[in-house]
Short mmCIF file of C-alpha atoms in Angstrom, two decimals:
data_model
loop_
_atom_site.label_atom_id
_atom_site.label_comp_id
_atom_site.label_asym_id
_atom_site.label_seq_id
_atom_site.Cartn_x
_atom_site.Cartn_y
_atom_site.Cartn_z
CA MET A 1 14.44 16.95 -0.22
CA LYS A 2 12.19 18.41 2.45
CA PRO A 3 10.90 16.01 5.34
CA LEU A 4 7.48 14.71 5.13
CA HIS A 5 5.21 16.51 8.14
CA ILE A 6 2.27 14.51 8.86
CA GLY A 7 0.53 16.40 11.96
CA ASP A 8 3.09 16.54 14.76
CA LEU A 9 4.90 13.55 13.39
CA THR A 10 7.93 14.04 10.56
CA ALA A 11 9.65 11.64 8.43
CA ARG A 12 13.11 12.68 7.39
CA PHE A 13 12.51 11.82 3.90
CA PRO A 14 9.05 12.11 2.04
CA ILE A 15 9.22 8.57 0.74
CA ILE A 16 6.46 6.22 1.90
CA GLN A 17 7.07 2.49 1.22
CA GLY A 18 3.53 1.42 -0.09
CA GLY A 19 1.71 -1.56 1.70
CA MET A 20 1.93 -4.91 -0.12
CA GLY A 21 -0.01 -7.82 1.01
CA VAL A 22 -0.24 -10.70 1.52
CA GLY A 23 3.15 -10.91 3.38
CA VAL A 24 5.44 -8.77 1.12
CA SER A 25 5.49 -5.62 3.32
CA LEU A 26 5.66 -6.85 6.97
CA SER A 27 8.02 -5.66 9.44
CA GLY A 28 11.15 -6.56 7.97
CA LEU A 29 10.44 -4.26 5.06
CA ALA A 30 8.64 -1.52 6.78
CA GLY A 31 11.21 -1.26 9.76
CA ALA A 32 14.09 -0.99 7.07
CA VAL A 33 12.55 1.67 5.21
CA ALA A 34 11.66 3.63 8.63
CA ALA A 35 15.35 3.09 9.83
CA CYS A 36 16.35 5.08 6.69
CA GLY A 37 14.03 7.92 7.53
CA GLY A 38 11.00 7.06 5.39
CA VAL A 39 7.54 5.98 6.19
CA GLY A 40 7.37 2.03 6.22
CA ILE A 41 4.06 0.53 5.74
CA ILE A 42 2.94 -2.90 7.05
CA SER A 43 0.15 -4.48 4.93
CA ALA A 44 -2.65 -5.88 7.35
CA ALA A 45 -3.99 -8.24 4.68
CA GLN A 46 -4.15 -11.72 5.95
CA ILE A 47 -0.93 -10.63 7.92
CA GLY A 48 -1.41 -13.81 10.10
CA TYR A 49 -0.87 -16.30 7.29
CA ARG A 50 2.24 -17.96 9.13
CA GLU A 51 0.42 -18.38 12.43
CA ALA A 52 -0.32 -22.11 13.16
CA ASP A 53 -3.93 -21.22 13.67
CA PHE A 54 -4.41 -19.32 10.74
CA SER A 55 -6.62 -21.99 8.81
CA ARG A 56 -8.88 -22.64 11.85
CA ASN A 57 -9.04 -18.83 13.34
CA PRO A 58 -7.82 -16.39 10.76
CA ARG A 59 -9.10 -13.43 12.71
CA LYS A 60 -7.53 -14.32 15.78
CA ALA A 61 -4.19 -15.20 14.10
CA ASN A 62 -4.45 -11.68 12.09
CA ILE A 63 -4.87 -9.55 15.05
CA ARG A 64 -2.10 -11.25 16.82
CA ALA A 65 0.32 -10.83 14.06
CA LEU A 66 -0.56 -7.18 13.31
CA LYS A 67 0.27 -6.44 16.95
CA ALA A 68 3.64 -8.32 16.69
CA GLU A 69 4.70 -6.81 13.18
CA ILE A 70 3.98 -3.15 14.32
CA CYS A 71 6.09 -4.02 17.53
CA ARG A 72 9.03 -5.73 15.64
CA ALA A 73 9.01 -2.82 12.90
CA ARG A 74 9.11 -0.02 15.71
CA GLU A 75 12.17 -2.04 17.16
CA LEU A 76 14.13 -2.17 13.93
CA SER A 77 13.68 1.34 13.00
CA LYS A 78 14.69 2.85 16.31
CA GLU A 79 16.56 6.18 15.86
CA GLY A 80 16.10 6.12 12.23
CA GLY A 81 13.83 8.96 11.87
CA GLY A 82 11.18 7.52 10.04
CA LEU A 83 7.49 6.50 11.05
CA ILE A 84 5.72 2.87 10.98
CA GLY A 85 2.40 2.75 9.30
CA VAL A 86 -0.20 0.20 8.33
CA ASN A 87 -2.54 -0.18 5.24
CA ILE A 88 -5.75 -1.64 5.93
CA MET A 89 -8.19 -2.29 2.96
CA VAL A 90 -11.79 -0.99 3.57
CA ALA A 91 -12.88 -4.26 1.61
CA MET A 92 -11.50 -6.44 4.56
CA ARG A 93 -13.83 -8.28 6.53
CA PHE A 94 -13.25 -7.25 10.35
CA TYR A 95 -11.97 -3.69 8.98
CA GLU A 96 -12.93 -1.88 12.15
CA GLU A 97 -11.17 -4.47 14.30
CA TYR A 98 -8.04 -4.24 12.44
CA VAL A 99 -8.04 -0.41 12.47
CA ARG A 100 -8.48 -0.13 16.43
CA THR A 101 -5.72 -2.87 16.88
CA ALA A 102 -3.34 -0.98 14.61
CA ALA A 103 -4.09 2.39 16.80
CA GLU A 104 -3.63 0.63 20.08
CA ALA A 105 -0.55 -1.11 19.03
CA GLY A 106 1.11 2.37 18.44
CA ALA A 107 1.22 2.55 14.81
CA ASP A 108 1.96 6.16 13.54
CA LEU A 109 -0.07 6.12 10.20
CA ILE A 110 -3.01 4.13 8.70
CA VAL A 111 -3.68 4.52 5.22
CA SER A 112 -6.71 2.93 3.75
CA GLY A 113 -7.96 2.35 0.22
CA ALA A 114 -9.98 -0.43 -1.88
CA GLY A 115 -13.20 1.06 -0.90
CA LEU A 116 -13.96 4.59 0.56
CA PRO A 117 -12.79 4.87 4.54
CA VAL A 118 -15.87 6.81 5.46
CA ASP A 119 -15.69 5.51 9.15
CA LEU A 120 -12.05 5.48 9.39
CA PRO A 121 -12.14 8.82 11.65
CA ARG A 122 -14.67 7.23 14.19
CA PHE A 123 -12.50 3.89 14.57
CA VAL A 124 -9.47 5.69 15.80
CA GLU A 125 -11.13 8.66 17.93
CA GLY A 126 -9.22 8.97 21.08
CA THR A 127 -5.93 7.62 19.64
CA LYS A 128 -2.82 9.21 18.50
CA VAL A 129 -2.71 7.55 15.04
CA ARG A 130 -2.69 9.56 11.81
CA ILE A 131 -5.26 8.73 9.10
CA ALA A 132 -4.83 8.88 5.23
CA PRO A 133 -7.49 8.02 2.53
CA ILE A 134 -6.12 6.43 -0.76
CA VAL A 135 -7.77 7.74 -3.73
CA SER A 136 -7.84 7.86 -7.41
CA SER A 137 -10.00 10.73 -8.33
CA LEU A 138 -11.14 14.26 -7.37
CA ARG A 139 -14.45 13.01 -6.97
CA ALA A 140 -13.64 10.23 -4.30
CA LEU A 141 -11.44 12.91 -2.40
CA SER A 142 -14.33 15.36 -2.42
CA VAL A 143 -16.61 12.51 -1.22
CA ILE A 144 -14.44 11.42 1.71
CA TRP A 145 -13.41 14.99 2.68
CA LYS A 146 -17.23 16.03 2.88
CA LEU A 147 -18.18 12.97 4.84
CA TRP A 148 -15.31 13.06 7.32
CA GLU A 149 -16.13 16.78 7.92
CA ARG A 150 -19.83 15.95 8.51
CA ARG A 151 -19.33 13.35 10.77
CA GLY A 152 -16.60 14.77 12.78
CA LYS A 153 -15.40 17.91 11.60
CA GLN A 154 -11.91 16.26 10.73
CA GLN A 155 -9.69 16.52 7.88
CA PRO A 156 -7.25 13.81 6.65
CA ASP A 157 -3.72 13.92 8.09
CA LEU A 158 -2.32 12.91 4.58
CA VAL A 159 -3.90 12.17 1.29
CA VAL A 160 -2.45 9.25 -1.01
CA ILE A 161 -3.13 9.86 -4.65
CA GLU A 162 -2.69 6.38 -6.37
CA GLY A 163 -2.37 6.64 -10.01
CA PRO A 164 -3.15 3.96 -12.79
CA ARG A 165 0.56 3.07 -12.91
CA ALA A 166 0.33 1.48 -9.40
CA GLY A 167 0.30 -2.11 -8.58
CA GLY A 168 -2.27 -4.29 -6.69
CA HIS A 169 -5.91 -3.18 -6.65
CA LEU A 170 -6.65 -0.31 -8.82
CA GLY A 171 -9.48 2.40 -8.57
CA PHE A 172 -9.76 2.70 -12.45
CA SER A 173 -11.68 0.75 -14.97
CA PRO A 174 -10.01 -1.94 -17.10
CA GLU A 175 -10.44 0.22 -20.06
CA ASP A 176 -8.86 3.08 -18.64
CA LEU A 177 -5.73 0.84 -17.34
CA ALA A 178 -5.35 -0.33 -20.94
CA HIS A 179 -4.51 3.35 -21.82
CA PRO A 180 -3.16 5.09 -19.11
CA GLU A 181 -1.31 7.76 -20.83
CA GLU A 182 -4.84 8.89 -22.15
CA LEU A 183 -5.80 9.82 -18.74
CA ALA A 184 -3.69 12.81 -18.51
CA TYR A 185 -3.33 11.94 -14.80
CA ASP A 186 -0.60 14.63 -14.15
CA GLN A 187 -3.29 17.17 -14.50
CA LYS A 188 -5.76 15.49 -12.20
CA ILE A 189 -2.90 15.13 -9.50
CA ARG A 190 -2.82 18.97 -9.95
CA GLU A 191 -6.23 19.46 -9.36
CA MET A 192 -6.45 17.03 -6.21
CA VAL A 193 -3.60 19.06 -4.73
CA ALA A 194 -5.35 22.33 -5.47
CA PHE A 195 -8.35 20.98 -3.81
CA VAL A 196 -6.40 19.97 -0.73
CA ARG A 197 -4.51 23.13 -0.46
CA GLU A 198 -8.05 24.95 -0.66
CA LYS A 199 -9.73 22.80 2.18
CA GLU A 200 -6.70 22.54 4.28
CA LYS A 201 -7.32 26.37 5.25
CA SER A 202 -10.10 25.64 7.50
CA GLY A 203 -8.21 22.86 9.45
CA LYS A 204 -5.44 23.02 12.24
CA ASN A 205 -2.62 21.71 10.13
CA PRO A 206 -1.49 21.39 6.53
CA VAL A 207 -2.60 18.15 4.90
CA PRO A 208 0.54 16.69 2.76
CA VAL A 209 -0.44 14.96 -0.34
CA VAL A 210 1.67 12.31 -1.85
CA THR A 211 1.43 10.55 -5.09
CA ALA A 212 1.76 6.75 -5.78
CA GLY A 213 2.05 4.80 -9.18
CA GLY A 214 4.96 4.22 -11.61
CA ILE A 215 7.50 5.80 -9.24
CA TYR A 216 10.64 3.90 -9.64
CA ASP A 217 13.90 6.11 -9.36
CA ARG A 218 15.18 9.69 -8.27
CA ALA A 219 13.81 10.99 -11.92
CA ASP A 220 10.32 9.51 -11.16
CA VAL A 221 10.28 10.93 -7.78
CA GLU A 222 11.44 14.57 -8.80
CA GLN A 223 8.81 14.52 -11.58
CA ALA A 224 6.05 13.55 -9.36
CA LEU A 225 7.29 16.55 -6.95
CA SER A 226 7.08 18.83 -9.81
CA LEU A 227 3.30 18.55 -9.56
CA GLY A 228 3.21 20.12 -6.35
CA VAL A 229 2.82 17.09 -4.24
CA ASP A 230 4.73 16.74 -0.83
CA GLY A 231 6.17 13.20 -1.17
CA VAL A 232 5.81 10.00 -3.04
CA GLN A 233 4.75 6.53 -2.45
CA VAL A 234 6.85 3.72 -3.64
CA ALA A 235 6.29 -0.13 -3.67
CA THR A 236 7.49 -2.29 -6.62
CA ARG A 237 10.88 -1.12 -6.24
CA PHE A 238 11.17 -2.32 -2.67
CA VAL A 239 10.08 -5.66 -3.59
CA THR A 240 13.65 -6.59 -4.96
CA THR A 241 15.44 -5.74 -1.72
CA TRP A 242 16.97 -8.11 0.80
CA GLU A 243 14.86 -6.79 3.69
CA CYS A 244 11.48 -7.51 1.58
CA ASP A 245 9.52 -9.91 3.78
CA ALA A 246 8.66 -12.17 0.41
CA SER A 247 10.46 -15.46 -0.43
CA PRO A 248 13.28 -15.13 -2.82
CA ALA A 249 11.26 -16.70 -5.66
CA TYR A 250 8.74 -14.17 -5.28
CA LYS A 251 11.58 -11.69 -5.81
CA GLN A 252 12.99 -13.72 -8.60
CA ALA A 253 9.73 -13.42 -10.61
CA TYR A 254 10.20 -9.81 -10.72
CA LEU A 255 13.57 -10.07 -11.79
CA ASP A 256 12.63 -12.29 -14.66
CA ALA A 257 9.52 -10.23 -15.71
CA LYS A 258 9.36 -8.69 -19.04
CA LYS A 259 7.53 -5.47 -19.87
CA GLU A 260 4.99 -7.62 -21.80
CA ASP A 261 4.51 -9.94 -18.77
CA ILE A 262 2.59 -6.91 -16.62
CA VAL A 263 -0.98 -7.25 -17.13
CA ILE A 264 -4.49 -6.26 -16.08
CA THR A 265 -6.28 -8.98 -14.26
CA ALA A 266 -9.77 -9.25 -12.42
CA SER A 267 -9.73 -10.00 -8.62
CA PRO A 268 -12.42 -11.31 -6.17
CA VAL A 269 -12.12 -8.02 -4.43
CA GLY A 270 -14.28 -6.67 -7.34
CA MET A 271 -11.57 -4.20 -8.92
CA PRO A 272 -9.05 -4.80 -11.61
CA GLY A 273 -5.44 -5.24 -10.50
CA ARG A 274 -1.92 -5.17 -11.98
CA ALA A 275 0.04 -8.49 -11.80
CA ILE A 276 2.65 -10.27 -13.57
CA ARG A 277 1.62 -12.97 -16.02
CA ASN A 278 2.03 -16.47 -15.01
CA THR A 279 0.20 -20.03 -15.23
CA PHE A 280 -2.08 -19.03 -12.64
CA LEU A 281 -3.58 -16.10 -14.38
CA GLU A 282 -3.75 -18.01 -17.75
CA GLN A 283 -6.07 -20.62 -16.10
CA PRO A 284 -9.94 -19.32 -16.00
CA SER A 285 -10.67 -20.21 -12.62
CA HIS A 286 -9.34 -22.24 -9.31
CA PRO A 287 -11.47 -24.28 -6.91
CA VAL A 288 -12.24 -22.53 -3.79
CA GLY A 289 -11.87 -24.59 -0.67
CA ALA A 290 -11.61 -23.16 2.87
CA CYS A 291 -12.77 -19.62 3.53
CA TYR A 292 -10.00 -17.38 5.32
CA GLN A 293 -12.60 -14.74 5.90
CA CYS A 294 -10.41 -11.94 4.19
CA LEU A 295 -13.12 -9.73 2.06
CA ALA A 296 -16.22 -8.53 3.76
CA GLN A 297 -18.40 -9.07 0.46
CA CYS A 298 -17.01 -12.40 -0.58
CA LYS A 299 -19.33 -14.95 -2.07
CA PRO A 300 -16.99 -18.16 -2.37
CA ARG A 301 -19.48 -19.90 -4.90
CA GLU A 302 -19.10 -16.93 -7.41
CA ILE A 303 -15.48 -15.85 -7.37
CA PRO A 304 -12.89 -17.35 -9.67
CA TYR A 305 -10.56 -17.93 -7.00
CA CYS A 306 -9.67 -17.45 -3.59
CA ILE A 307 -7.39 -14.40 -3.50
CA THR A 308 -6.00 -15.09 0.10
CA GLU A 309 -4.85 -18.59 -1.16
CA ALA A 310 -3.46 -16.98 -4.35
CA LEU A 311 -1.43 -14.51 -2.68
CA VAL A 312 -0.07 -16.80 -0.09
CA GLN A 313 1.07 -19.08 -2.63
CA ALA A 314 3.10 -16.45 -4.47
CA VAL A 315 4.74 -14.92 -1.62
CA GLU A 316 5.90 -18.36 -0.17
CA GLY A 317 7.49 -19.31 -3.39
CA ASN A 318 4.87 -21.02 -5.44
CA THR A 319 5.05 -17.95 -8.11
CA SER A 320 3.61 -20.20 -11.21
CA GLN A 321 0.46 -20.83 -9.15
CA GLY A 322 -0.20 -17.69 -6.99
CA LEU A 323 -0.85 -14.14 -7.73
CA LEU A 324 1.95 -11.66 -8.16
CA PHE A 325 0.70 -8.23 -8.03
CA CYS A 326 3.05 -5.46 -9.20
CA GLY A 327 3.49 -2.02 -10.49
CA ASP A 328 3.80 -1.18 -14.06
CA ASN A 329 7.62 -0.80 -13.60
CA ALA A 330 8.20 -4.22 -12.16
CA TRP A 331 10.27 -5.26 -15.52
CA ARG A 332 12.75 -2.65 -14.73
CA ALA A 333 14.22 -4.68 -11.57
CA THR A 334 17.47 -6.18 -12.36
CA LYS A 335 19.03 -6.75 -8.96
CA ILE A 336 18.47 -7.55 -5.31
CA GLU A 337 19.25 -4.25 -3.46
CA HIS A 338 19.28 -3.28 0.25
CA VAL A 339 16.61 -0.76 1.29
CA GLY A 340 19.53 1.73 2.15
CA GLU A 341 20.69 1.61 -1.47
CA VAL A 342 17.07 1.98 -2.86
CA MET A 343 16.40 4.94 -0.37
CA ALA A 344 19.86 6.53 -1.31
CA ASP A 345 18.62 6.38 -5.13
CA LEU A 346 15.16 7.80 -4.50
CA THR A 347 16.39 10.71 -2.27
CA GLY A 348 19.91 11.76 -3.43
CA SER A 349 21.21 11.21 0.14
CA VAL A 350 24.22 9.30 1.29
CA PHE A 351 23.58 6.86 4.05
CA GLN A 352 26.45 6.22 6.38
CA GLY A 353 27.81 3.01 7.19
CA LYS A 354 26.10 -0.49 5.64
CA THR A 355 23.21 0.12 3.54
CA ASN A 356 21.39 -2.94 5.21
CA VAL A 357 20.03 -1.29 8.13
#
């Protein structure tokens, strides 16, 4: 399995651990993945939820926590041959500030979706951080590429193609998500790879492409690589690891989930999402209290629930009254593993010594 080259940076294995918020992929998980030679991704979404002043000043708490988590992940991943990245949603309020903070704190990579990251190159100008849009269609990829070139003659350093089987917020209609097999998405991935291969000829460096959604084991990795991509992004498989930053109850919800429990739900972000069915989802709405300043376009009086509150409840262990985002393979989880064991399965490599790196 070839290394993943992102500009002048190299990860020993072409495995990116997907960013999962709130609090599911912080420095513990990201640092462990990077220590095994992959790309560990911290989710910036409400990253400061454990800070004492979060409810009073979430912006300040998030900035402080983002810096600390990047620093800690870097420490955990020393000499592992991997990279540390941050996932920052375009839909977040104070998006620019989070991007600039991640770049200044020394993140290797920023991946950005849940909207079109048209201004991302401008926000990281003058820094060494690499940037990657998350796209689900050739149209979105083409628009981003054209705008980035027009505004600064800059190509992406990496492209993440997120398919209909991924978890969290998804760039598809609910109708498409109800029958993902009808999308013939493998062909769409090939078309996006071909687009990048043609476009990268005019740039200074090759642009690697990774695909995400529905990748759980080595067979899934090999099938994805056969489509011409350079690597894969995996999220759900890493939730049920000892190093994952979520609570034990959160991980147990994955272990308990059956295939029929994985459903599509509406989100205040304005995009459909995939989650585990629970009491929370069966209730039509939930009172919205304090505003945690998470979404740029949020209208508290019109949303069915506060997504920050729902995600925090889940990650802290109140899994019946919280939102449990997941990929469509969550029901396949049967045990808690170490990150090293997961990486060994995905890559076919043998990691020396203990697997709980």
